[in-house]
């Protein structure tokens, strides 16, 4: 019984319970637009995608599900985003209570807590920022939809709320069949969504640090600095590369005016890092843009936020490790701080295991489908990174492949935090050390 209460198992089981409960609710006749019970697979796939805040769908959210069904979907990805953020905080609290002071200090970064006494502050910030941003963005979108698109107040309010919650939780669900393509030329719609995506995905430890030390960047934690720098580099680099790759593409940016090209390249760069909305036709993008999406989706957003992927902090640590090795330095350093060896090992572990999951998922889909390899890779990384972007093949995959995607979504969402906590909890000093040798590398 004790092992079942292990914090990492508790997180995994709570998300599994939410998925099963969501599946049951979506199979009710009242959840279906036609008043009939939905089959198991569409309900299960949608529930997994919502709880794991992914956004991949095999049925159209706006037409397949009734108002009740859409509300259930929204509650599921609200739980998925808010629940994972609080789960990261609770895991940090459990770890810190059970470990000695020295180990606490080592595991603060790994469990995403900023300090031994900061857990309650982060929890309050999670609730406050979630409510403020979701309600504010919902109000902005509602006003825009009513006055610019002449939607009735009730319809505008529901659409604004749904897309606001979906954006802040990086869920990527939309009640429109074309996602946000119909708003591709409307900065007043896309910019608020972009703000919600970035704030929700940057991670609450970073937001907490910024709130406490907003005027003193010198004392920001190394995690905050790495996340902010990494996020800026990824967003700016993605924007410039997408702009170059799609500038003349007649299926995406080609027909647009320059301001709209800039807007949509920026939106695509933001959304590629696990948000899952699209204002451009992903299937019409160039292969260069798909390849860029592979990388952006795999990295994802900040730790203990609503985004998925292996996380910006993990990628930053790996870059610092490579730079140190190339320079012949024994330590990985940044901003006057040394990255702990345990953080480096854990970053490598997350990278290797994440890559292995993508390879296995890709091989499975290649064996069971006839779609092009690049489209399958896109779908697999989108599922594992809990992104939700698709080249348009998700609904046409065989049931076995769709179930594989649900497994990737679950592992990609729940596995990241539980793996990090397990590594932190499992770290211990051995009472002996073997003689050292240096195997040949390269």
mmCIF file of C-alpha atoms in Angstrom, residues 1-10 13:
data_model
loop_
_atom_site.group_PDB
_atom_site.id
_atom_site.type_symbol
_atom_site.label_atom_id
_atom_site.label_comp_id
_atom_site.label_asym_id
_atom_site.label_seq_id
_atom_site.Cartn_x
_atom_site.Cartn_y
_atom_site.Cartn_z
ATOM 1 C CA UNK A 1 0.000 0.000 0.000
ATOM 2 C CA UNK A 2 2.877 2.317 0.821
ATOM 3 C CA UNK A 3 4.354 2.027 -2.662
ATOM 4 C CA UNK A 4 1.058 3.078 -4.209
ATOM 5 C CA UNK A 5 1.270 6.344 -2.275
ATOM 6 C CA UNK A 6 4.660 7.187 -3.694
ATOM 7 C CA UNK A 7 4.319 10.779 -4.993
ATOM 8 C CA UNK A 8 5.352 9.977 -8.553
ATOM 9 C CA UNK A 9 2.829 7.130 -8.713
ATOM 10 C CA UNK A 10 0.174 9.390 -7.207
ATOM 11 C CA UNK A 13 -2.556 7.594 -11.223
#
